[in-house]
Every structure is written in C-alpha cells, then in structure tokens.
Tab-separated table of C-alpha atoms in Angstrom:
chain	number	residue	atom	x	y	z
A	28	MET	CA	39.681	-4.467	19.689
A	29	LYS	CA	39.710	-0.730	18.352
A	30	THR	CA	40.720	-1.635	15.267
A	31	LEU	CA	37.389	-4.138	15.294
A	32	PHE	CA	35.471	-1.126	16.189
A	33	LEU	CA	36.666	0.928	13.433
A	34	ALA	CA	36.186	-1.798	11.022
A	35	ALA	CA	32.828	-2.222	12.126
A	36	GLY	CA	32.060	1.397	11.785
A	37	LEU	CA	33.413	1.877	8.342
A	38	LEU	CA	31.532	-1.320	6.981
A	39	PHE	CA	28.400	0.134	8.715
A	40	ALA	CA	28.982	3.857	7.070
A	41	GLY	CA	29.542	1.931	3.776
A	42	ALA	CA	26.469	-0.067	4.372
A	43	ALA	CA	24.442	3.441	4.768
A	44	ALA	CA	26.214	4.913	1.880
A	45	SER	CA	25.277	2.515	-0.883
A	46	GLN	CA	21.384	2.894	0.724
A	47	ALA	CA	21.634	6.386	0.762
A	48	ALA	CA	21.965	6.368	-3.324
A	49	THR	CA	18.452	4.983	-4.274
A	50	LEU	CA	17.285	8.134	-5.969
A	51	ASP	CA	20.645	8.160	-8.220
A	52	THR	CA	20.271	4.198	-9.026
A	53	VAL	CA	16.735	4.945	-10.204
A	54	LYS	CA	18.122	7.820	-12.355
A	55	GLN	CA	21.115	6.077	-13.518
A	56	ARG	CA	18.923	2.970	-14.493
A	57	GLY	CA	15.907	5.123	-16.247
A	58	GLN	CA	13.311	2.650	-14.311
A	59	LEU	CA	11.504	2.253	-11.012
A	60	ILE	CA	11.616	-1.179	-9.624
A	61	CYS	CA	8.606	-1.479	-7.641
A	62	GLY	CA	7.383	-4.485	-5.217
A	63	VAL	CA	4.204	-5.272	-5.284
A	64	SER	CA	1.481	-8.097	-4.860
A	65	THR	CA	0.560	-10.444	-7.637
A	66	GLY	CA	-3.021	-11.017	-6.744
A	67	PHE	CA	-4.836	-8.125	-5.030
A	68	ALA	CA	-7.685	-6.870	-7.046
A	69	GLY	CA	-8.118	-3.202	-6.526
A	70	PHE	CA	-4.406	-3.203	-5.366
A	71	SER	CA	-2.006	-4.751	-7.587
A	72	VAL	CA	-3.071	-7.269	-9.946
A	73	PRO	CA	-1.838	-8.001	-13.619
A	74	ASP	CA	-4.649	-7.434	-16.037
A	75	SER	CA	-5.205	-9.660	-19.379
A	76	GLN	CA	-2.319	-7.948	-21.087
A	77	GLY	CA	-0.260	-8.430	-17.677
A	78	ASN	CA	-0.141	-4.671	-16.899
A	79	PHE	CA	-0.495	-4.291	-13.288
A	80	ARG	CA	-3.653	-2.425	-12.193
A	81	GLY	CA	-4.432	-0.896	-8.673
A	82	ILE	CA	-3.812	1.549	-6.168
A	83	ASP	CA	-0.383	0.183	-5.320
A	84	ALA	CA	0.197	0.304	-9.087
A	85	ASP	CA	-0.633	3.548	-9.753
A	86	TYR	CA	1.408	4.714	-6.860
A	87	CYS	CA	4.487	2.943	-8.625
A	88	ARG	CA	3.432	4.758	-11.766
A	89	ALA	CA	3.266	8.332	-9.741
A	90	VAL	CA	6.690	7.649	-8.194
A	91	ALA	CA	7.828	7.175	-11.860
A	92	ALA	CA	6.514	9.984	-13.370
A	93	ALA	CA	7.596	12.105	-10.376
A	94	VAL	CA	11.184	10.846	-10.593
A	95	LEU	CA	11.908	9.901	-14.030
A	96	GLY	CA	9.098	12.012	-16.195
A	97	ASP	CA	7.412	8.869	-17.461
A	98	ALA	CA	4.814	6.512	-15.449
A	99	GLY	CA	5.813	3.707	-18.023
A	100	LYS	CA	9.213	3.532	-16.638
A	101	VAL	CA	8.424	1.146	-13.996
A	102	ARG	CA	9.328	-2.821	-13.663
A	103	PHE	CA	6.649	-4.607	-11.383
A	104	VAL	CA	8.122	-7.429	-9.167
A	105	GLY	CA	5.213	-9.333	-7.748
A	106	LEU	CA	6.170	-10.543	-4.034
A	107	THR	CA	4.584	-12.687	-1.601
A	108	ALA	CA	4.039	-12.125	1.839
A	109	GLN	CA	7.074	-14.094	2.999
A	110	ASN	CA	9.675	-12.411	0.727
A	111	ARG	CA	8.611	-8.737	0.678
A	112	PHE	CA	11.017	-7.287	3.144
A	113	THR	CA	13.640	-9.510	2.172
A	114	ALA	CA	13.253	-8.018	-1.383
A	115	LEU	CA	13.435	-4.506	-0.462
A	116	GLN	CA	16.031	-5.131	2.647
A	117	SER	CA	18.412	-6.736	-0.306
A	118	GLY	CA	17.826	-4.285	-2.709
A	119	GLU	CA	15.769	-6.278	-5.210
A	120	VAL	CA	13.291	-3.451	-5.134
A	121	ASP	CA	13.609	0.191	-4.700
A	122	VAL	CA	10.268	1.028	-2.898
A	123	LEU	CA	7.359	-1.626	-1.946
A	124	MET	CA	4.048	-0.785	-2.672
A	125	ARG	CA	2.418	-4.141	-1.669
A	126	ASN	CA	-0.333	-3.033	0.648
A	127	SER	CA	1.571	-3.814	3.710
A	128	THR	CA	0.448	-3.008	7.169
A	129	GLN	CA	2.593	-0.577	8.925
A	130	THR	CA	3.125	-1.940	12.769
A	131	PHE	CA	5.649	-0.805	15.719
A	132	LEU	CA	8.152	-3.962	14.601
A	133	ARG	CA	8.231	-3.404	10.980
A	134	ASP	CA	9.094	0.177	11.543
A	135	ALA	CA	11.516	-0.060	14.097
A	136	SER	CA	13.372	-3.618	14.259
A	137	ILE	CA	13.873	-4.749	10.430
A	138	GLY	CA	15.697	-1.875	8.897
A	139	LEU	CA	12.898	-0.347	7.063
A	140	ASN	CA	10.990	3.127	6.816
A	141	ALA	CA	7.318	3.009	7.018
A	142	GLY	CA	5.973	5.544	4.475
A	143	PRO	CA	2.623	7.774	4.990
A	144	VAL	CA	-0.341	5.751	5.192
A	145	ASN	CA	-2.485	5.548	1.874
A	146	PHE	CA	-5.250	3.060	2.715
A	147	TYR	CA	-7.026	2.776	6.139
A	148	ASP	CA	-8.298	-0.746	6.530
A	149	GLY	CA	-8.988	-3.651	8.951
A	150	GLN	CA	-8.898	-7.233	9.117
A	151	GLY	CA	-12.171	-8.873	8.304
A	152	PHE	CA	-13.823	-12.091	7.298
A	153	ALA	CA	-15.171	-13.484	4.411
A	154	VAL	CA	-18.039	-16.464	4.677
A	155	LYS	CA	-19.967	-18.284	2.401
A	156	ARG	CA	-23.661	-16.800	2.615
A	157	GLU	CA	-25.139	-20.135	2.785
A	158	ALA	CA	-23.729	-20.721	5.939
A	159	GLY	CA	-25.658	-17.772	7.678
A	160	VAL	CA	-23.305	-16.547	9.589
A	161	THR	CA	-23.943	-12.550	10.525
A	162	LYS	CA	-20.954	-11.815	13.195
A	163	LEU	CA	-17.887	-13.048	14.415
A	164	SER	CA	-19.264	-15.187	17.482
A	165	GLU	CA	-20.796	-17.500	15.156
A	166	LEU	CA	-17.243	-18.602	13.724
A	167	ASN	CA	-16.511	-20.327	17.082
A	168	GLY	CA	-14.756	-23.304	16.345
A	169	ALA	CA	-14.161	-22.744	12.431
A	170	THR	CA	-11.799	-23.288	10.114
A	171	VAL	CA	-10.113	-19.956	8.741
A	172	CYS	CA	-7.876	-19.838	6.014
A	173	VAL	CA	-5.147	-17.399	6.630
A	174	ALA	CA	-1.854	-16.028	5.306
A	175	GLN	CA	1.558	-16.895	6.215
A	176	GLY	CA	3.621	-13.993	7.247
A	177	THR	CA	0.970	-11.772	7.803
A	178	THR	CA	-0.304	-9.396	10.579
A	179	HIS	CA	-3.306	-11.457	9.722
A	180	GLU	CA	-2.028	-14.671	11.241
A	181	VAL	CA	-1.063	-13.161	14.622
A	182	THR	CA	-4.110	-11.136	15.000
A	183	LEU	CA	-6.382	-13.863	14.620
A	184	GLY	CA	-5.130	-15.714	17.530
A	185	ASP	CA	-4.943	-12.620	19.681
A	186	TYR	CA	-8.459	-11.974	18.813
A	187	ALA	CA	-9.457	-15.899	19.509
A	188	ARG	CA	-7.894	-15.576	22.888
A	189	ALA	CA	-9.358	-12.063	24.013
A	190	ASN	CA	-12.951	-13.158	22.900
A	191	ASN	CA	-12.619	-16.637	24.136
A	192	LEU	CA	-13.232	-18.241	20.720
A	193	THR	CA	-11.361	-20.990	19.180
A	194	PHE	CA	-10.677	-20.895	15.472
A	195	GLN	CA	-8.717	-23.858	13.224
A	196	PRO	CA	-6.158	-21.752	11.473
A	197	VAL	CA	-5.358	-23.265	7.688
A	198	VAL	CA	-2.018	-21.442	6.940
A	199	PHE	CA	-1.136	-20.895	3.476
A	200	GLU	CA	2.188	-19.285	1.971
A	201	ARG	CA	0.898	-17.927	-0.954
A	202	VAL	CA	-2.386	-15.800	-1.060
A	203	ASP	CA	-3.442	-16.777	-4.587
A	204	THR	CA	-3.337	-20.406	-3.003
A	205	MET	CA	-5.490	-19.445	-0.206
A	206	TYR	CA	-8.015	-17.779	-2.474
A	207	GLN	CA	-8.577	-21.496	-4.220
A	208	ALA	CA	-8.798	-23.024	-1.016
A	209	PHE	CA	-11.305	-21.070	0.445
A	210	PHE	CA	-13.676	-20.648	-2.569
A	211	SER	CA	-13.442	-24.439	-3.224
A	212	GLY	CA	-14.849	-24.964	0.434
A	213	ARG	CA	-11.675	-25.979	2.532
A	214	CYS	CA	-12.336	-23.397	5.151
A	215	ASP	CA	-15.325	-22.054	6.795
A	216	ALA	CA	-13.991	-18.759	6.732
A	217	MET	CA	-11.100	-16.628	5.219
A	218	THR	CA	-9.491	-13.663	6.877
A	219	GLN	CA	-7.583	-10.709	5.468
A	220	ASP	CA	-7.735	-6.941	4.879
A	221	ALA	CA	-11.222	-6.129	4.363
A	222	SER	CA	-10.494	-4.273	1.431
A	223	ALA	CA	-8.357	-7.318	-0.111
A	224	LEU	CA	-11.201	-9.629	0.836
A	225	ALA	CA	-13.727	-7.604	-1.188
A	226	GLY	CA	-11.463	-7.755	-4.177
A	227	ALA	CA	-11.209	-11.481	-3.890
A	228	VAL	CA	-14.852	-12.099	-3.854
A	229	SER	CA	-15.291	-9.768	-6.717
A	230	VAL	CA	-13.595	-12.091	-8.994
A	231	ALA	CA	-14.750	-15.442	-7.200
A	232	PRO	CA	-16.331	-17.821	-9.385
A	233	LYS	CA	-19.686	-16.740	-7.868
A	234	PRO	CA	-19.212	-13.842	-6.378
A	235	SER	CA	-23.102	-13.648	-5.202
A	236	ASP	CA	-22.273	-16.809	-3.051
A	237	TYR	CA	-20.045	-15.049	-0.638
A	238	MET	CA	-20.092	-11.995	1.796
A	239	VAL	CA	-17.555	-10.009	3.676
A	240	LEU	CA	-18.712	-9.662	7.503
A	241	ALA	CA	-19.321	-6.025	8.698
A	242	GLU	CA	-17.366	-6.461	11.865
A	243	THR	CA	-13.390	-5.996	11.565
A	244	ILE	CA	-10.942	-7.049	14.174
A	245	SER	CA	-7.831	-4.858	14.068
A	246	LYS	CA	-6.476	-1.477	12.622
A	247	GLU	CA	-4.389	-2.243	9.379
A	248	PRO	CA	-3.090	1.260	8.471
A	249	LEU	CA	-1.318	0.374	5.028
A	250	GLY	CA	1.607	2.237	3.069
A	251	PRO	CA	4.525	2.059	1.534
A	252	PHE	CA	8.363	0.920	2.899
A	253	THR	CA	11.574	1.904	1.925
A	254	ARG	CA	15.002	1.156	3.575
A	255	ASN	CA	16.646	2.725	6.434
A	256	GLY	CA	19.479	5.008	5.918
A	257	ASP	CA	18.094	6.998	2.544
A	258	ASP	CA	16.079	9.777	4.036
A	259	GLN	CA	15.829	11.493	0.392
A	260	TRP	CA	14.388	8.685	-1.004
A	261	ALA	CA	12.032	7.949	1.832
A	262	ASN	CA	11.177	11.761	1.570
A	263	ILE	CA	10.290	11.538	-2.179
A	264	ILE	CA	7.653	8.133	-1.589
A	265	GLY	CA	6.293	10.225	1.399
A	266	TRP	CA	5.714	13.609	-0.672
A	267	VAL	CA	4.502	11.698	-3.732
A	268	HIS	CA	1.212	10.514	-1.305
A	269	TYR	CA	0.943	13.824	0.222
A	270	GLY	CA	1.008	15.590	-3.189
A	271	LEU	CA	-1.903	13.162	-4.433
A	272	VAL	CA	-3.900	13.915	-1.335
A	273	GLU	CA	-3.275	17.685	-1.540
A	274	ALA	CA	-4.213	17.768	-5.428
A	275	GLU	CA	-7.811	16.260	-4.349
A	276	GLU	CA	-8.325	18.830	-1.468
A	277	LEU	CA	-7.568	21.719	-4.330
A	278	GLY	CA	-9.464	20.276	-6.782
A	279	VAL	CA	-6.479	19.392	-9.150
A	280	THR	CA	-7.139	16.425	-11.355
A	281	GLN	CA	-5.687	14.618	-14.199
A	282	ALA	CA	-7.684	16.381	-16.684
A	283	ASN	CA	-7.145	19.786	-15.078
A	284	ALA	CA	-3.855	19.697	-13.808
A	285	GLY	CA	-1.938	21.557	-16.796
A	286	MET	CA	-4.793	24.391	-16.440
A	287	GLN	CA	-4.468	24.492	-12.735
A	288	ALA	CA	-0.713	24.934	-12.810
A	289	SER	CA	-1.243	28.603	-14.127
A	290	GLY	CA	-4.007	29.153	-11.789
A	291	PRO	CA	-3.986	31.965	-9.063
A	292	ASN	CA	-4.035	29.842	-5.767
A	293	PRO	CA	-0.386	30.156	-4.364
A	294	THR	CA	-0.739	26.467	-2.809
A	295	THR	CA	-1.638	24.904	-5.959
A	296	GLN	CA	1.212	26.754	-7.825
A	297	ARG	CA	3.783	25.646	-5.164
A	298	LEU	CA	2.187	21.673	-5.302
A	299	LEU	CA	2.612	21.803	-9.156
A	300	GLY	CA	5.731	23.575	-9.745
A	301	GLN	CA	4.777	27.094	-10.851
A	302	ALA	CA	6.422	28.816	-7.628
A	303	GLY	CA	9.095	28.205	-5.245
A	304	GLU	CA	11.937	25.302	-5.598
A	305	PHE	CA	9.993	22.271	-3.738
A	306	GLY	CA	11.506	19.972	-6.445
A	307	SER	CA	14.848	21.032	-5.731
A	308	ARG	CA	14.669	20.102	-2.234
A	309	LEU	CA	14.066	16.567	-3.091
A	310	GLY	CA	16.768	16.028	-6.061
A	311	LEU	CA	13.802	16.176	-8.680
A	312	ASP	CA	12.582	18.387	-11.417
A	313	ASN	CA	10.106	21.359	-10.016
A	314	GLY	CA	7.481	19.581	-12.110
A	315	TRP	CA	7.469	16.529	-10.133
A	316	MET	CA	3.850	16.386	-8.661
A	317	LEU	CA	2.617	18.025	-12.058
A	318	ALA	CA	3.751	14.841	-13.922
A	319	ALA	CA	2.419	12.284	-11.336
A	320	VAL	CA	-0.991	13.840	-10.990
A	321	LYS	CA	-1.149	13.877	-14.985
A	322	ALA	CA	-0.053	10.380	-14.815
A	323	VAL	CA	-2.657	8.857	-12.487
A	324	GLY	CA	-4.946	11.282	-11.370
A	325	ASN	CA	-5.296	12.705	-7.711
A	326	TYR	CA	-5.430	10.601	-4.992
A	327	GLY	CA	-9.398	10.279	-4.882
A	328	GLU	CA	-9.455	9.523	-8.697
A	329	ILE	CA	-6.956	6.601	-7.957
A	330	PHE	CA	-9.206	5.526	-4.873
A	331	GLU	CA	-12.542	5.418	-7.041
A	332	ARG	CA	-10.934	4.094	-10.312
A	333	ASN	CA	-9.510	1.023	-8.299
A	334	VAL	CA	-11.683	0.172	-5.240
A	335	GLY	CA	-14.524	2.951	-5.396
A	336	SER	CA	-18.008	2.959	-6.773
A	337	GLY	CA	-16.757	3.178	-10.533
A	338	SER	CA	-14.862	-0.215	-9.797
A	339	PRO	CA	-15.918	-3.813	-9.001
A	340	LEU	CA	-15.210	-3.449	-5.559
A	341	LYS	CA	-17.473	-0.475	-4.858
A	342	LEU	CA	-15.789	0.202	-1.270
A	343	SER	CA	-16.929	3.889	0.355
A	344	ARG	CA	-14.515	6.309	1.197
A	345	GLY	CA	-14.743	6.015	4.758
A	346	LEU	CA	-11.499	6.682	6.685
A	347	ASN	CA	-9.727	6.859	3.652
A	348	GLY	CA	-11.873	10.203	2.897
A	349	LEU	CA	-10.166	13.703	3.141
A	350	TRP	CA	-9.580	14.949	6.457
A	351	ASN	CA	-12.305	17.773	5.723
A	352	GLN	CA	-14.917	15.010	4.830
A	353	GLY	CA	-15.095	13.022	7.388
A	354	GLY	CA	-11.903	10.905	6.811
A	355	LEU	CA	-8.355	10.455	7.650
A	356	MET	CA	-6.637	11.796	4.593
A	357	TYR	CA	-4.343	14.499	5.522
A	358	ALA	CA	-1.722	16.040	3.521
A	359	ILE	CA	1.151	17.911	5.300
A	360	PRO	CA	1.282	21.324	3.870
A	361	PHE	CA	3.040	22.274	1.056
A	362	ARG	CA	4.952	25.445	2.041
C-alpha cells in the first residue's frame, strides 16, 4: 500500500511539473496558443480576412507581446462552451480567453485557475421589438434559446423557480446555431451575457428588429483561465490585465507609451520597465508591459475599440470603468 501511495505521489508531482512549464513551452514554441470563442462580436470573432478581433483577442495579443515581444505570435483556437475547459485542461491551449464566467465550482473543482475579472457582465435577454416585451415577467411561458454547458442554462432555471415563472428552454450546443435559431424565429427570446447579446443583435440580418432588455438576472464576471499548478504562468496572465488597467489610470496609451516610459512618474517607470526589475520576477523581459501596451493599447482603448462608443455595440463603461470613475476596474499596485 505504501508503494501505491508513493507511486501516486510521484505521478502527481510529475503532472504538476509538466503543468508548471507553460512559459518555457510558449517561449520554445515561439507562439502563444490562445483559446477563444468563434463568434462573439466584440470579444472574439474572425473578420473578413480570418483575423480574430475583440477584447479577448486583444488580451491574447497583449500576452504574446509581453511574453514573446510580438503581438502577432498568437494562434487562435476557436472553442465552444462545451469543450473550452477540456481544451485548457488537456494542454491544447495555453490560456483560455473565452469570455468565461468565473464561479466557485469552476475555480475550485475543475483543476483550473480563474484569473482577474476583465469584464463585468450580467445575463440578459434579447427579444423581437414587435413582441412589445419590456420586462422579464412578460416572458412567462416563452420559449428561450440558450447555449448548452453555460452558466446561463443553470441561471435561467434558477431565476424561473425563484420568481414563479415558466420558461421553455431550447438548448443549443453551439452559440452560432443558437443565434441562427433565434433570428429565424424559433424562440421568443434568447439569453446570454448582455454584452454578447448586444454583439449578436448588432450583426443580425435586421438589427433594428431586436432589442436587449434592460434587466439582467445574474452576475457574470468574465476573465481568463489557466491550469492549476503553474503559478508563474497564472501570474503573467493576471499581471498583464492589471498592467493594462494601470496604464489607463496613468494615461499611458498605445500612441504615447514609448514617451511615457522615460517620463518622471515613478509608477509609470516601474510599469513600463524603466525602473525596478518587475519583468524578471515573472521570467520576462523588463519591457514586457511596454510591449503589451504598444501592441493593443490600455484597457480603456481595448474596451472602446471593441465594444464601446466607437464600436457597433456602443456599450457604456458602467462597472467596467476605472475605480476612480465609478467602475470596478482596479489594478493591484505596481510596487
């Protein structure tokens, strides 16, 4: 029996060691493999040339710039809600940047590490304008399109029971299939993250025919996931996010990052690698965040470009604003 425990312990240690080498693997490969969605406008969706665009795609590029010095050294792997976590667990991707909700069970029971929240969202509902629906109670008895394997499927049932409502879920394995079904009239409503619904409506055959209700029924904190047992890699993913938020707070932009690096602000100097040894603590070059910001801009620029007023989604910053502007985006200090 002792031999079995020893063997199990060695097997566990070997697995942990293999997982702890993500940074080395990425550097040796010369490419970051990033798991994203295949059709969420504003987060990750291929453009007409097949290049992924969106907040999640930009985060992938920021990590590639920080780790490899080149934002173009990314291979995007499109994942469904059903296979996203398995792909990360198996090592098919290095990091999951697929607008995934962070929950207790996902953090504590599937062998993955939830990174910092990079988008605060809530589960919403899209409906046809001609239906005249303005609040959720008016959807009692309605058919609702929902994606399988998501928190939305569970929350939809929880909300119905808690509020004495009846929904008839129509479940789809793929989100793109769900969109097609809703826009073809198969369901009375569609539920998903409110931001994703806004993106879906913006590219609908007739966007003006649809609306996203103002009510949301859940908290949906979205962010990256990495594998457990690799603290260094998890720290890199987390600190890239904090760096993008800190850059916005400091006024460091894609256009002025080079000039700001040599400026007088000590915090900016540390962030951009001109003071201290913050890169080496993560196994990176000291100019890792300078490279990331030059590649994609700060958090505010990423938001504005992909889902903000300069995008088809035209979402307000809301909870995703900086902490000193009424939002929840708050970077752990670079010191």
